[in-house]
mmCIF file of C-alpha atoms in Angstrom:
data_model
loop_
_atom_site.group_PDB
_atom_site.id
_atom_site.type_symbol
_atom_site.label_atom_id
_atom_site.label_comp_id
_atom_site.label_asym_id
_atom_site.label_seq_id
_atom_site.Cartn_x
_atom_site.Cartn_y
_atom_site.Cartn_z
ATOM 1 C CA MET A 20 -90.433 1.729 13.672
ATOM 2 C CA THR A 21 -93.668 3.476 13.365
ATOM 3 C CA SER A 22 -94.051 3.988 17.020
ATOM 4 C CA THR A 23 -90.423 5.221 17.037
ATOM 5 C CA ALA A 24 -91.083 7.836 14.364
ATOM 6 C CA ASN A 25 -94.182 9.005 16.251
ATOM 7 C CA SER A 26 -92.198 9.673 19.455
ATOM 8 C CA ARG A 27 -88.879 11.246 18.101
ATOM 9 C CA PRO A 28 -88.491 14.658 16.825
ATOM 10 C CA TYR A 29 -86.508 13.837 13.445
ATOM 11 C CA HIS A 30 -87.092 11.336 10.825
ATOM 12 C CA VAL A 31 -83.535 11.778 9.715
ATOM 13 C CA ILE A 32 -80.374 13.054 11.187
ATOM 14 C CA VAL A 33 -77.072 13.355 8.997
ATOM 15 C CA PHE A 34 -74.113 12.637 11.407
ATOM 16 C CA GLY A 35 -70.828 14.066 10.269
ATOM 17 C CA ALA A 36 -72.460 16.646 8.188
ATOM 18 C CA SER A 37 -69.583 19.112 8.153
ATOM 19 C CA GLY A 38 -67.469 16.314 6.457
ATOM 20 C CA PHE A 39 -66.771 16.440 2.812
ATOM 21 C CA THR A 40 -69.184 13.754 1.933
ATOM 22 C CA GLY A 41 -71.526 14.848 4.670
ATOM 23 C CA GLN A 42 -72.043 18.558 3.125
ATOM 24 C CA PHE A 43 -73.391 16.542 0.087
ATOM 25 C CA VAL A 44 -75.573 14.500 1.875
ATOM 26 C CA VAL A 45 -77.055 17.476 3.479
ATOM 27 C CA GLU A 46 -77.889 18.988 -0.076
ATOM 28 C CA GLU A 47 -79.362 15.730 -1.177
ATOM 29 C CA VAL A 48 -81.688 15.519 1.888
ATOM 30 C CA THR A 49 -82.742 18.959 1.196
ATOM 31 C CA ARG A 50 -83.718 18.026 -2.551
ATOM 32 C CA THR A 51 -85.693 15.100 -1.505
ATOM 33 C CA LEU A 52 -87.760 16.635 1.405
ATOM 34 C CA SER A 53 -91.107 16.287 -0.306
ATOM 35 C CA ASP A 54 -90.519 12.433 -0.375
ATOM 36 C CA GLY A 55 -90.566 11.942 3.148
ATOM 37 C CA PRO A 56 -93.433 10.697 5.371
ATOM 38 C CA LYS A 57 -96.400 12.587 4.545
ATOM 39 C CA GLY A 58 -94.892 14.823 2.079
ATOM 40 C CA THR A 59 -92.465 16.282 4.564
ATOM 41 C CA MET A 60 -89.198 15.333 6.536
ATOM 42 C CA LYS A 61 -88.202 16.420 9.831
ATOM 43 C CA TRP A 62 -84.381 16.367 9.980
ATOM 44 C CA ALA A 63 -81.330 17.433 11.786
ATOM 45 C CA ILE A 64 -77.461 17.560 11.073
ATOM 46 C CA ALA A 65 -75.064 16.519 13.571
ATOM 47 C CA GLY A 66 -71.332 16.906 14.471
ATOM 48 C CA ARG A 67 -68.545 18.042 16.809
ATOM 49 C CA SER A 68 -68.632 21.937 15.952
ATOM 50 C CA ARG A 69 -71.962 24.252 15.803
ATOM 51 C CA GLN A 70 -69.895 26.656 13.682
ATOM 52 C CA LYS A 71 -69.238 24.173 10.969
ATOM 53 C CA LEU A 72 -72.577 22.733 10.832
ATOM 54 C CA GLU A 73 -74.020 26.308 10.682
ATOM 55 C CA LYS A 74 -71.764 26.815 7.843
ATOM 56 C CA VAL A 75 -72.894 23.686 5.945
ATOM 57 C CA LEU A 76 -76.387 24.883 6.251
ATOM 58 C CA GLU A 77 -75.470 28.212 4.936
ATOM 59 C CA GLN A 78 -73.750 26.725 2.010
ATOM 60 C CA ALA A 79 -76.638 24.427 1.144
ATOM 61 C CA SER A 80 -79.153 27.259 1.568
ATOM 62 C CA ALA A 81 -77.318 29.339 -0.892
ATOM 63 C CA THR A 82 -76.561 26.418 -3.468
ATOM 64 C CA LEU A 83 -80.102 25.253 -3.386
ATOM 65 C CA THR A 84 -81.890 28.854 -2.810
ATOM 66 C CA LYS A 85 -83.378 27.231 0.340
ATOM 67 C CA PRO A 86 -82.982 30.280 2.979
ATOM 68 C CA GLU A 87 -85.422 28.291 5.198
ATOM 69 C CA LEU A 88 -82.932 25.722 5.971
ATOM 70 C CA MET A 89 -81.352 27.783 8.545
ATOM 71 C CA SER A 90 -84.523 27.928 10.625
ATOM 72 C CA GLU A 91 -86.068 24.506 9.884
ATOM 73 C CA VAL A 92 -83.152 22.036 10.165
ATOM 74 C CA GLY A 93 -82.237 21.001 13.721
ATOM 75 C CA ILE A 94 -78.492 21.142 14.856
ATOM 76 C CA ILE A 95 -77.319 18.337 17.240
ATOM 77 C CA LEU A 96 -73.651 18.385 18.858
ATOM 78 C CA ALA A 97 -72.191 14.877 19.044
ATOM 79 C CA ASP A 98 -68.689 13.631 18.925
ATOM 80 C CA VAL A 99 -67.506 9.931 18.187
ATOM 81 C CA GLY A 100 -65.260 10.358 21.360
ATOM 82 C CA ASP A 101 -68.298 10.986 23.705
ATOM 83 C CA LEU A 102 -70.589 8.066 23.924
ATOM 84 C CA ALA A 103 -73.287 10.157 25.961
ATOM 85 C CA SER A 104 -73.633 12.754 23.160
ATOM 86 C CA LEU A 105 -74.063 9.864 20.395
ATOM 87 C CA ALA A 106 -76.648 8.321 22.606
ATOM 88 C CA THR A 107 -78.462 11.537 22.803
ATOM 89 C CA MET A 108 -78.323 12.030 19.077
ATOM 90 C CA CYS A 109 -79.647 8.659 18.372
ATOM 91 C CA LYS A 110 -82.541 9.032 20.642
ATOM 92 C CA GLN A 111 -83.724 12.112 18.585
ATOM 93 C CA GLY A 112 -83.864 10.513 15.249
ATOM 94 C CA VAL A 113 -85.294 7.453 13.525
ATOM 95 C CA VAL A 114 -82.800 6.991 10.865
ATOM 96 C CA VAL A 115 -79.160 8.408 11.284
ATOM 97 C CA LEU A 116 -77.214 8.614 8.372
ATOM 98 C CA ASN A 117 -73.545 8.085 9.250
ATOM 99 C CA CYS A 118 -70.963 10.252 7.350
ATOM 100 C CA VAL A 119 -68.357 9.740 9.715
ATOM 101 C CA GLY A 120 -66.855 6.160 9.124
ATOM 102 C CA PRO A 121 -67.766 2.909 7.658
ATOM 103 C CA PHE A 122 -69.775 0.048 9.291
ATOM 104 C CA LEU A 123 -68.536 -3.031 7.851
ATOM 105 C CA GLU A 124 -67.477 -6.602 8.898
ATOM 106 C CA GLY A 125 -66.130 -5.727 12.483
ATOM 107 C CA MET A 126 -69.216 -3.797 13.320
ATOM 108 C CA GLN A 127 -71.450 -6.453 12.093
ATOM 109 C CA LEU A 128 -69.398 -9.111 14.118
ATOM 110 C CA LYS A 129 -69.171 -7.120 17.038
ATOM 111 C CA TYR A 130 -72.795 -5.522 17.225
ATOM 112 C CA GLN A 131 -75.238 -7.347 15.143
ATOM 113 C CA SER A 132 -76.596 -9.517 17.880
ATOM 114 C CA GLN A 133 -76.800 -6.481 20.384
ATOM 115 C CA ALA A 134 -78.420 -4.473 17.667
ATOM 116 C CA ALA A 135 -81.119 -7.023 16.897
ATOM 117 C CA GLU A 136 -81.922 -7.303 20.693
ATOM 118 C CA ASN A 137 -82.710 -3.619 20.811
ATOM 119 C CA GLY A 138 -84.654 -3.633 17.556
ATOM 120 C CA VAL A 139 -82.001 -1.550 15.833
ATOM 121 C CA TYR A 140 -80.861 -2.042 12.170
ATOM 122 C CA VAL A 141 -77.236 -1.212 11.486
ATOM 123 C CA ILE A 142 -77.034 -1.163 7.726
ATOM 124 C CA GLY A 143 -73.670 -0.781 6.174
ATOM 125 C CA SER A 144 -72.343 -0.139 2.512
ATOM 126 C CA CYS A 145 -75.221 2.168 1.412
ATOM 127 C CA GLY A 146 -73.286 4.352 -0.683
ATOM 128 C CA PHE A 147 -71.647 3.738 -4.105
ATOM 129 C CA ASP A 148 -70.003 0.971 -2.184
ATOM 130 C CA SER A 149 -72.068 -1.061 -2.503
ATOM 131 C CA ILE A 150 -75.618 -0.338 -3.826
ATOM 132 C CA PRO A 151 -74.822 -0.307 -7.585
ATOM 133 C CA ALA A 152 -73.032 -3.721 -7.388
ATOM 134 C CA ASP A 153 -75.200 -5.327 -5.246
ATOM 135 C CA MET A 154 -78.410 -4.335 -6.841
ATOM 136 C CA GLY A 155 -76.879 -4.547 -10.031
ATOM 137 C CA ILE A 156 -76.411 -8.427 -9.685
ATOM 138 C CA GLN A 157 -80.097 -8.609 -8.194
ATOM 139 C CA PHE A 158 -81.581 -6.814 -11.172
ATOM 140 C CA THR A 159 -79.609 -9.029 -13.726
ATOM 141 C CA ARG A 160 -80.884 -12.264 -11.895
ATOM 142 C CA ASP A 161 -84.365 -10.824 -11.895
ATOM 143 C CA HIS A 162 -84.336 -10.622 -15.761
ATOM 144 C CA PHE A 163 -82.348 -13.782 -16.520
ATOM 145 C CA LYS A 164 -84.796 -16.585 -17.679
ATOM 146 C CA GLY A 165 -83.149 -19.373 -15.845
ATOM 147 C CA THR A 166 -80.501 -20.054 -13.335
ATOM 148 C CA LEU A 167 -77.878 -17.106 -13.053
ATOM 149 C CA THR A 168 -74.698 -18.904 -11.776
ATOM 150 C CA ALA A 169 -71.905 -16.144 -12.161
ATOM 151 C CA VAL A 170 -71.512 -12.448 -13.029
ATOM 152 C CA GLU A 171 -68.389 -10.391 -13.676
ATOM 153 C CA SER A 172 -68.645 -6.567 -13.224
ATOM 154 C CA PHE A 173 -66.418 -3.909 -14.789
ATOM 155 C CA LEU A 174 -66.274 -0.466 -13.431
ATOM 156 C CA THR A 175 -65.209 2.624 -15.520
ATOM 157 C CA ILE A 176 -65.099 6.118 -14.407
ATOM 158 C CA SER A 177 -65.311 8.966 -16.801
ATOM 159 C CA THR A 178 -64.132 12.573 -16.171
ATOM 160 C CA GLY A 179 -64.746 15.801 -17.936
ATOM 161 C CA PRO A 180 -61.838 18.305 -19.364
ATOM 162 C CA GLU A 181 -61.018 19.630 -15.882
ATOM 163 C CA GLY A 182 -60.050 15.871 -14.980
ATOM 164 C CA GLY A 183 -60.999 14.646 -11.248
ATOM 165 C CA CYS A 184 -60.027 13.261 -8.033
ATOM 166 C CA ILE A 185 -61.213 11.758 -4.665
ATOM 167 C CA HIS A 186 -61.124 13.405 -1.416
ATOM 168 C CA ASP A 187 -58.355 12.017 0.865
ATOM 169 C CA GLY A 188 -60.863 10.747 3.351
ATOM 170 C CA THR A 189 -61.038 7.611 0.892
ATOM 171 C CA TRP A 190 -57.413 7.268 0.933
ATOM 172 C CA GLN A 191 -57.074 7.199 4.481
ATOM 173 C CA SER A 192 -59.449 4.438 4.647
ATOM 174 C CA ALA A 193 -57.417 2.577 2.077
ATOM 175 C CA VAL A 194 -54.433 3.037 4.137
ATOM 176 C CA TYR A 195 -55.748 1.855 7.222
ATOM 177 C CA GLY A 196 -57.723 -0.994 5.435
ATOM 178 C CA PHE A 197 -54.566 -2.502 4.011
ATOM 179 C CA ALA A 198 -52.698 -2.143 7.117
ATOM 180 C CA ASP A 199 -55.183 -4.147 8.831
ATOM 181 C CA SER A 200 -55.621 -6.619 6.400
ATOM 182 C CA ASP A 201 -54.583 -9.460 8.755
ATOM 183 C CA LYS A 202 -57.384 -8.301 11.074
ATOM 184 C CA LEU A 203 -59.863 -8.368 8.509
ATOM 185 C CA ARG A 204 -58.726 -12.134 7.596
ATOM 186 C CA ALA A 205 -59.093 -12.994 11.222
ATOM 187 C CA LEU A 206 -62.599 -11.356 11.789
ATOM 188 C CA ARG A 207 -63.964 -13.563 8.798
ATOM 189 C CA LYS A 208 -62.355 -16.891 10.217
ATOM 190 C CA LYS A 209 -63.938 -15.565 13.400
ATOM 191 C CA ALA A 210 -67.217 -15.223 11.904
ATOM 192 C CA GLY A 211 -67.150 -18.921 10.696
ATOM 193 C CA TYR A 212 -68.763 -18.499 7.444
ATOM 194 C CA LYS A 213 -69.257 -21.517 5.459
ATOM 195 C CA PRO A 214 -68.190 -21.673 1.727
ATOM 196 C CA LEU A 215 -71.362 -20.854 -0.386
ATOM 197 C CA PRO A 216 -72.068 -23.858 -2.867
ATOM 198 C CA VAL A 217 -70.861 -23.309 -6.316
ATOM 199 C CA VAL A 218 -73.615 -23.735 -8.924
ATOM 200 C CA GLY A 219 -72.737 -24.333 -12.532
ATOM 201 C CA LYS A 220 -69.411 -23.612 -13.942
ATOM 202 C CA LYS A 221 -66.712 -22.369 -11.297
ATOM 203 C CA ILE A 222 -66.155 -18.727 -12.234
ATOM 204 C CA LYS A 223 -62.507 -18.344 -13.640
ATOM 205 C CA ARG A 224 -60.612 -15.520 -11.622
ATOM 206 C CA ARG A 225 -58.814 -12.922 -13.773
ATOM 207 C CA SER A 226 -55.319 -12.016 -13.479
ATOM 208 C CA THR A 227 -54.065 -9.034 -11.239
ATOM 209 C CA LEU A 228 -53.700 -7.042 -14.572
ATOM 210 C CA PHE A 229 -55.261 -7.642 -17.986
ATOM 211 C CA PHE A 230 -56.386 -5.994 -21.036
ATOM 212 C CA SER A 231 -60.246 -6.341 -20.704
ATOM 213 C CA LYS A 232 -61.903 -6.608 -24.173
ATOM 214 C CA GLU A 233 -65.217 -5.947 -22.577
ATOM 215 C CA ILE A 234 -64.325 -2.387 -21.508
ATOM 216 C CA GLU A 235 -61.363 -1.975 -24.125
ATOM 217 C CA GLN A 236 -58.876 -0.835 -21.410
ATOM 218 C CA TYR A 237 -56.571 -2.320 -18.817
ATOM 219 C CA ALA A 238 -58.241 -3.684 -15.685
ATOM 220 C CA VAL A 239 -57.518 -4.803 -12.208
ATOM 221 C CA PRO A 240 -59.416 -6.547 -9.490
ATOM 222 C CA PHE A 241 -61.556 -3.985 -7.644
ATOM 223 C CA MET A 242 -60.131 -3.495 -4.231
ATOM 224 C CA GLY A 243 -63.401 -2.039 -2.680
ATOM 225 C CA ALA A 244 -66.046 -3.539 -0.649
ATOM 226 C CA ASP A 245 -68.152 -4.656 -3.384
ATOM 227 C CA PRO A 246 -67.052 -8.464 -3.567
ATOM 228 C CA SER A 247 -67.585 -8.964 0.248
ATOM 229 C CA VAL A 248 -70.997 -7.188 0.228
ATOM 230 C CA VAL A 249 -72.084 -9.086 -2.611
ATOM 231 C CA LYS A 250 -70.962 -12.551 -1.070
ATOM 232 C CA ARG A 251 -72.856 -11.422 2.307
ATOM 233 C CA THR A 252 -76.057 -10.754 0.317
ATOM 234 C CA GLN A 253 -75.742 -14.027 -1.571
ATOM 235 C CA ARG A 254 -75.117 -15.886 1.652
ATOM 236 C CA PHE A 255 -78.358 -14.286 3.247
ATOM 237 C CA LEU A 256 -80.545 -15.088 0.426
ATOM 238 C CA HIS A 257 -79.067 -18.745 0.138
ATOM 239 C CA LYS A 258 -79.603 -19.332 3.849
ATOM 240 C CA GLU A 259 -82.878 -17.512 4.452
ATOM 241 C CA TYR A 260 -84.632 -17.580 1.103
ATOM 242 C CA GLN A 261 -83.362 -20.885 -0.310
ATOM 243 C CA GLU A 262 -82.074 -19.146 -3.670
ATOM 244 C CA SER A 263 -79.010 -20.315 -5.546
ATOM 245 C CA PRO A 264 -76.033 -18.263 -4.941
ATOM 246 C CA VAL A 265 -74.398 -16.424 -7.740
ATOM 247 C CA GLN A 266 -70.500 -16.446 -8.035
ATOM 248 C CA TYR A 267 -69.123 -12.760 -8.457
ATOM 249 C CA GLY A 268 -65.976 -11.444 -9.642
ATOM 250 C CA ALA A 269 -65.235 -7.511 -9.603
ATOM 251 C CA TYR A 270 -63.039 -5.425 -11.823
ATOM 252 C CA VAL A 271 -62.117 -1.864 -12.299
ATOM 253 C CA GLY A 272 -60.769 -0.225 -15.572
ATOM 254 C CA VAL A 273 -57.485 1.830 -15.255
ATOM 255 C CA GLY A 274 -56.912 3.054 -18.615
ATOM 256 C CA GLY A 275 -54.316 2.990 -21.173
ATOM 257 C CA ILE A 276 -50.398 2.453 -20.991
ATOM 258 C CA SER A 277 -50.006 5.920 -19.479
ATOM 259 C CA SER A 278 -52.350 5.287 -16.384
ATOM 260 C CA LEU A 279 -50.876 1.849 -16.062
ATOM 261 C CA VAL A 280 -47.393 3.092 -15.682
ATOM 262 C CA LYS A 281 -48.653 5.500 -12.850
ATOM 263 C CA LEU A 282 -50.568 2.704 -11.238
ATOM 264 C CA PHE A 283 -47.506 0.363 -11.183
ATOM 265 C CA PHE A 284 -45.159 2.695 -9.573
ATOM 266 C CA ALA A 285 -47.932 3.969 -7.142
ATOM 267 C CA GLY A 286 -48.942 0.443 -6.425
ATOM 268 C CA ILE A 287 -45.320 -0.569 -5.511
ATOM 269 C CA LEU A 288 -44.848 2.602 -3.187
ATOM 270 C CA PHE A 289 -48.152 2.271 -1.590
ATOM 271 C CA CYS A 290 -47.709 -1.775 -0.727
ATOM 272 C CA PHE A 291 -44.420 -0.993 0.702
ATOM 273 C CA MET A 292 -45.149 2.007 2.804
ATOM 274 C CA VAL A 293 -48.228 0.954 4.183
ATOM 275 C CA LYS A 294 -46.521 -1.935 6.174
ATOM 276 C CA PHE A 295 -44.819 0.518 8.427
ATOM 277 C CA ALA A 296 -46.023 3.263 10.911
ATOM 278 C CA PHE A 297 -43.739 5.946 9.261
ATOM 279 C CA GLY A 298 -44.816 5.117 5.929
ATOM 280 C CA ARG A 299 -48.757 5.373 6.655
ATOM 281 C CA LYS A 300 -48.007 8.507 8.160
ATOM 282 C CA LEU A 301 -46.331 9.901 4.945
ATOM 283 C CA LEU A 302 -49.083 8.431 2.845
ATOM 284 C CA ILE A 303 -51.724 10.346 4.896
ATOM 285 C CA LYS A 304 -49.845 13.462 4.772
ATOM 286 C CA PHE A 305 -49.031 13.632 0.980
ATOM 287 C CA PRO A 306 -52.040 11.807 -0.549
ATOM 288 C CA GLU A 307 -51.641 13.786 -4.049
ATOM 289 C CA PHE A 308 -47.817 12.940 -4.251
ATOM 290 C CA PHE A 309 -48.302 9.135 -3.600
ATOM 291 C CA SER A 310 -51.400 8.756 -5.720
ATOM 292 C CA PHE A 311 -50.138 10.893 -8.449
ATOM 293 C CA GLY A 312 -53.040 13.418 -7.923
ATOM 294 C CA VAL A 313 -55.827 10.899 -7.697
ATOM 295 C CA PHE A 314 -56.453 11.769 -4.268
ATOM 296 C CA SER A 315 -56.509 15.112 -2.696
ATOM 297 C CA LYS A 316 -57.121 16.866 0.465
ATOM 298 C CA VAL A 317 -59.120 19.397 -1.052
ATOM 299 C CA GLY A 318 -61.244 17.231 -2.983
ATOM 300 C CA PRO A 319 -62.933 17.664 -6.397
ATOM 301 C CA THR A 320 -64.503 20.829 -7.282
ATOM 302 C CA ARG A 321 -68.091 20.972 -8.081
ATOM 303 C CA LYS A 322 -67.434 21.356 -11.966
ATOM 304 C CA GLN A 323 -65.329 18.107 -11.811
ATOM 305 C CA MET A 324 -68.185 16.314 -9.993
ATOM 306 C CA GLU A 325 -70.824 17.574 -12.802
ATOM 307 C CA ASP A 326 -68.650 16.183 -15.320
ATOM 308 C CA SER A 327 -67.632 12.825 -14.052
ATOM 309 C CA SER A 328 -69.896 9.512 -14.236
ATOM 310 C CA PHE A 329 -69.680 6.052 -13.599
ATOM 311 C CA CYS A 330 -70.626 2.734 -15.500
ATOM 312 C CA PHE A 331 -70.835 -0.693 -13.978
ATOM 313 C CA THR A 332 -71.213 -3.554 -16.939
ATOM 314 C CA PHE A 333 -72.437 -6.760 -15.465
ATOM 315 C CA LEU A 334 -71.671 -9.718 -17.684
ATOM 316 C CA GLY A 335 -73.661 -12.944 -16.471
ATOM 317 C CA GLU A 336 -73.906 -16.345 -17.329
ATOM 318 C CA GLY A 337 -75.861 -19.492 -16.441
ATOM 319 C CA TYR A 338 -78.532 -21.911 -17.842
ATOM 320 C CA THR A 339 -81.788 -21.428 -19.441
ATOM 321 C CA GLU A 340 -85.096 -22.672 -17.728
ATOM 322 C CA GLY A 341 -85.269 -26.566 -17.934
ATOM 323 C CA GLN A 342 -81.653 -26.768 -18.101
ATOM 324 C CA ASP A 343 -79.795 -28.505 -15.235
ATOM 325 C CA PRO A 344 -77.034 -26.403 -13.753
ATOM 326 C CA THR A 345 -75.266 -29.298 -12.407
ATOM 327 C CA LYS A 346 -74.749 -30.567 -16.157
ATOM 328 C CA GLY A 347 -72.747 -29.233 -19.076
ATOM 329 C CA LYS A 348 -71.569 -25.666 -19.738
ATOM 330 C CA PRO A 349 -73.600 -22.558 -18.970
ATOM 331 C CA ASN A 350 -75.818 -21.982 -22.225
ATOM 332 C CA ALA A 351 -76.937 -18.058 -21.860
ATOM 333 C CA LYS A 352 -75.586 -14.946 -21.179
ATOM 334 C CA ILE A 353 -76.753 -11.455 -20.132
ATOM 335 C CA ARG A 354 -75.505 -8.150 -20.072
ATOM 336 C CA THR A 355 -76.515 -5.124 -17.622
ATOM 337 C CA GLN A 356 -75.158 -1.747 -17.089
ATOM 338 C CA VAL A 357 -75.794 0.695 -14.329
ATOM 339 C CA LYS A 358 -75.002 4.139 -14.915
ATOM 340 C CA GLY A 359 -74.865 7.302 -12.867
ATOM 341 C CA PRO A 360 -73.315 10.711 -11.841
ATOM 342 C CA ASP A 361 -69.932 11.229 -10.011
ATOM 343 C CA ALA A 362 -69.781 8.067 -7.817
ATOM 344 C CA GLY A 363 -67.891 9.547 -4.556
ATOM 345 C CA TYR A 364 -70.203 12.553 -3.963
ATOM 346 C CA VAL A 365 -73.176 12.635 -6.206
ATOM 347 C CA ALA A 366 -74.012 8.946 -6.478
ATOM 348 C CA THR A 367 -73.295 8.252 -2.989
ATOM 349 C CA PRO A 368 -75.397 10.807 -1.320
ATOM 350 C CA ILE A 369 -78.389 9.780 -3.657
ATOM 351 C CA ALA A 370 -77.987 6.008 -2.582
ATOM 352 C CA MET A 371 -77.638 6.922 1.281
ATOM 353 C CA VAL A 372 -80.859 9.306 1.166
ATOM 354 C CA GLN A 373 -82.846 6.827 -0.815
ATOM 355 C CA ALA A 374 -82.004 4.167 1.668
ATOM 356 C CA ALA A 375 -83.205 6.026 4.487
ATOM 357 C CA LEU A 376 -86.507 7.120 2.802
ATOM 358 C CA THR A 377 -87.128 3.331 1.651
ATOM 359 C CA LEU A 378 -86.608 2.626 5.720
ATOM 360 C CA LEU A 379 -89.325 5.621 6.530
ATOM 361 C CA SER A 380 -91.755 4.465 3.894
ATOM 362 C CA GLU A 381 -91.849 0.926 4.024
ATOM 363 C CA PRO A 382 -91.134 -0.199 7.809
ATOM 364 C CA GLU A 383 -93.432 -3.041 7.334
ATOM 365 C CA SER A 384 -91.006 -4.555 4.693
ATOM 366 C CA LEU A 385 -88.059 -4.836 7.227
ATOM 367 C CA PRO A 386 -87.273 -8.307 8.474
ATOM 368 C CA LYS A 387 -88.350 -8.873 11.963
ATOM 369 C CA MET A 388 -85.826 -9.531 14.599
ATOM 370 C CA ARG A 389 -86.420 -12.103 17.269
ATOM 371 C CA SER A 390 -85.461 -11.842 21.061
ATOM 372 C CA VAL A 391 -83.560 -14.331 22.684
ATOM 373 C CA GLU A 392 -86.641 -15.462 24.539
ATOM 374 C CA GLU A 393 -88.589 -15.647 21.530
ATOM 375 C CA LYS A 394 -85.786 -18.110 19.887
ATOM 376 C CA LYS A 395 -85.593 -20.172 22.907
ATOM 377 C CA ARG A 396 -89.395 -20.607 22.997
ATOM 378 C CA ILE A 397 -89.312 -21.613 19.475
ATOM 379 C CA LYS A 398 -86.658 -24.250 19.955
ATOM 380 C CA GLU A 399 -88.633 -25.834 22.883
ATOM 381 C CA LEU A 400 -91.994 -26.110 20.717
ATOM 382 C CA GLY A 401 -90.307 -28.703 18.644
ATOM 383 C CA PRO A 402 -89.135 -29.000 14.911
ATOM 384 C CA ASP A 403 -92.600 -28.882 12.911
ATOM 385 C CA ARG A 404 -94.435 -25.838 13.006
ATOM 386 C CA PRO A 405 -91.718 -23.360 13.944
ATOM 387 C CA ILE A 406 -89.765 -24.401 10.897
ATOM 388 C CA LEU A 407 -92.869 -23.350 8.754
ATOM 389 C CA GLN A 408 -92.835 -20.088 10.574
ATOM 390 C CA ILE A 409 -89.113 -19.575 10.186
ATOM 391 C CA GLN A 410 -89.485 -20.344 6.343
ATOM 392 C CA GLN A 411 -92.027 -17.828 5.823
ATOM 393 C CA GLN A 412 -90.132 -15.315 7.835
ATOM 394 C CA ALA A 413 -87.245 -16.101 5.479
ATOM 395 C CA SER A 414 -89.584 -15.650 2.387
ATOM 396 C CA ASP A 415 -90.544 -12.147 3.900
ATOM 397 C CA ARG A 416 -86.888 -11.161 4.561
ATOM 398 C CA GLY A 417 -86.000 -12.404 0.925
ATOM 399 C CA ARG A 418 -88.541 -10.089 -0.620
ATOM 400 C CA ALA A 419 -87.961 -7.180 1.718
ATOM 401 C CA TYR A 420 -84.338 -7.303 0.840
ATOM 402 C CA THR A 421 -85.087 -7.388 -2.931
ATOM 403 C CA ARG A 422 -87.515 -4.648 -2.968
ATOM 404 C CA ASN A 423 -85.770 -2.257 -0.799
ATOM 405 C CA GLY A 424 -82.189 -2.484 -2.031
ATOM 406 C CA LEU A 425 -80.882 -2.450 1.449
ATOM 407 C CA LEU A 426 -77.983 -4.290 2.625
ATOM 408 C CA LEU A 427 -79.717 -6.015 6.001
#
C-alpha cells in the first residue's frame, strides 16, 4: 500500500459525496485532514454530477469555515453505471470511501478471491453497522478475565425535543433487503460456512417482542447487519487465530406502549407489502406514511442530529480463569457500554473516516494476501514448515484485526 500511496494523487476519495450520508462524510474528512499521512491528506470527492459535488464542497466550506476546500479538494466524475469511470476513479486513490451502497455478503462471496489476487481490500460494514457492535464485543472480550462465551447487546436511541428521523435511503435498503431475504439465505448456503462451535452454555434466544429489564423498555431482535458481521468476525478469529468464538444476540429498544402499537401496525403493513412489486413501490414512494414518520425523504435536520445519540449496552457472561468452559454454568458476568452521537449521520462518518485513516497509517498491519501461485507452492512444499508459516500469518492477522477495528 505504501508504493500505491506514493504513486496516486489522492489518499482518500469519497464516492457518492453528494448523497445524504456522503455530504457528512465530506465534512468529517475535512475535520480530520491533519490526521492524515505526514499531517496532511490529499483527497477528492466523486459522483455523477459536478454541479452537485461543487455544491457539497460549498456547503462544507461554509459550515466548517474552510474556504480553501473549493480549490484544494479534487472532483472526479464517476457513475456506477459506467465501469470505465469507476476504474478511472479507483486508480486515482488509495482508499475509496463508498457512500453509494453496501458491500456485504453478496459482494464478499462474488469478489473476495478476485480482490485478494489483485491486492485490493474490500472492507464492508465500516459505519454504525457494524463497528460499534463488533468492536464492543472485542473490547468486552479483552477486558474479561477468563473465557467470554456469550454476549447480548441492547441498542437504544435517544432524540431531543425536536424528535428525529432517518433518511429514506436506509428505508429503501430495508425494503430491498427483506424482498431478497431468500437470496441472502441462498448466498449463505452457497458460501458453505460451517457452524461455529458452541463454547459454554448455549445462549438463549429471546422472543420476537419482550420487555427488557436491562434497558427498561420493550425490545425486538435487531434486524441490521450486526449479528452477521459479528459472526463473520468470530469465524475469522476462530479459524485463523484459534480464538474461542463468542455467541451473540442483538436487540434494539422500541420504547413504551405507544411506540409498540406503531411498530406493530407498521410491521404488519411492511411485511405484507414488501412481498409484492406494487407494494414495494408504495413503500419507497411514501416512507413517512408507512413508517409513522421514522423515515423521511428529507432526512433529519442538523438540530435533530445534534440532539440525537445512541447507547449500546453489552452484557457478557463466561468462565473465570482456571474454570473449564465445558463444565458447569458460566460463573462470571461483564457489562460494557458504547455511547456516541447520532448513529446514522455523525457516528457513521466518524467510523468510516477513522477506518480510512487506520488503513493509511498502519498498512503494515493489514493481513497479507497470497496469490494462487503462492498457495500452490506452499502446498507443494509439504505440511510441516508451511503450517508454521501460516499459523504465524494467522496470528499477525488476528492482531491487526483487533488493533485496527476493521472488518477484514
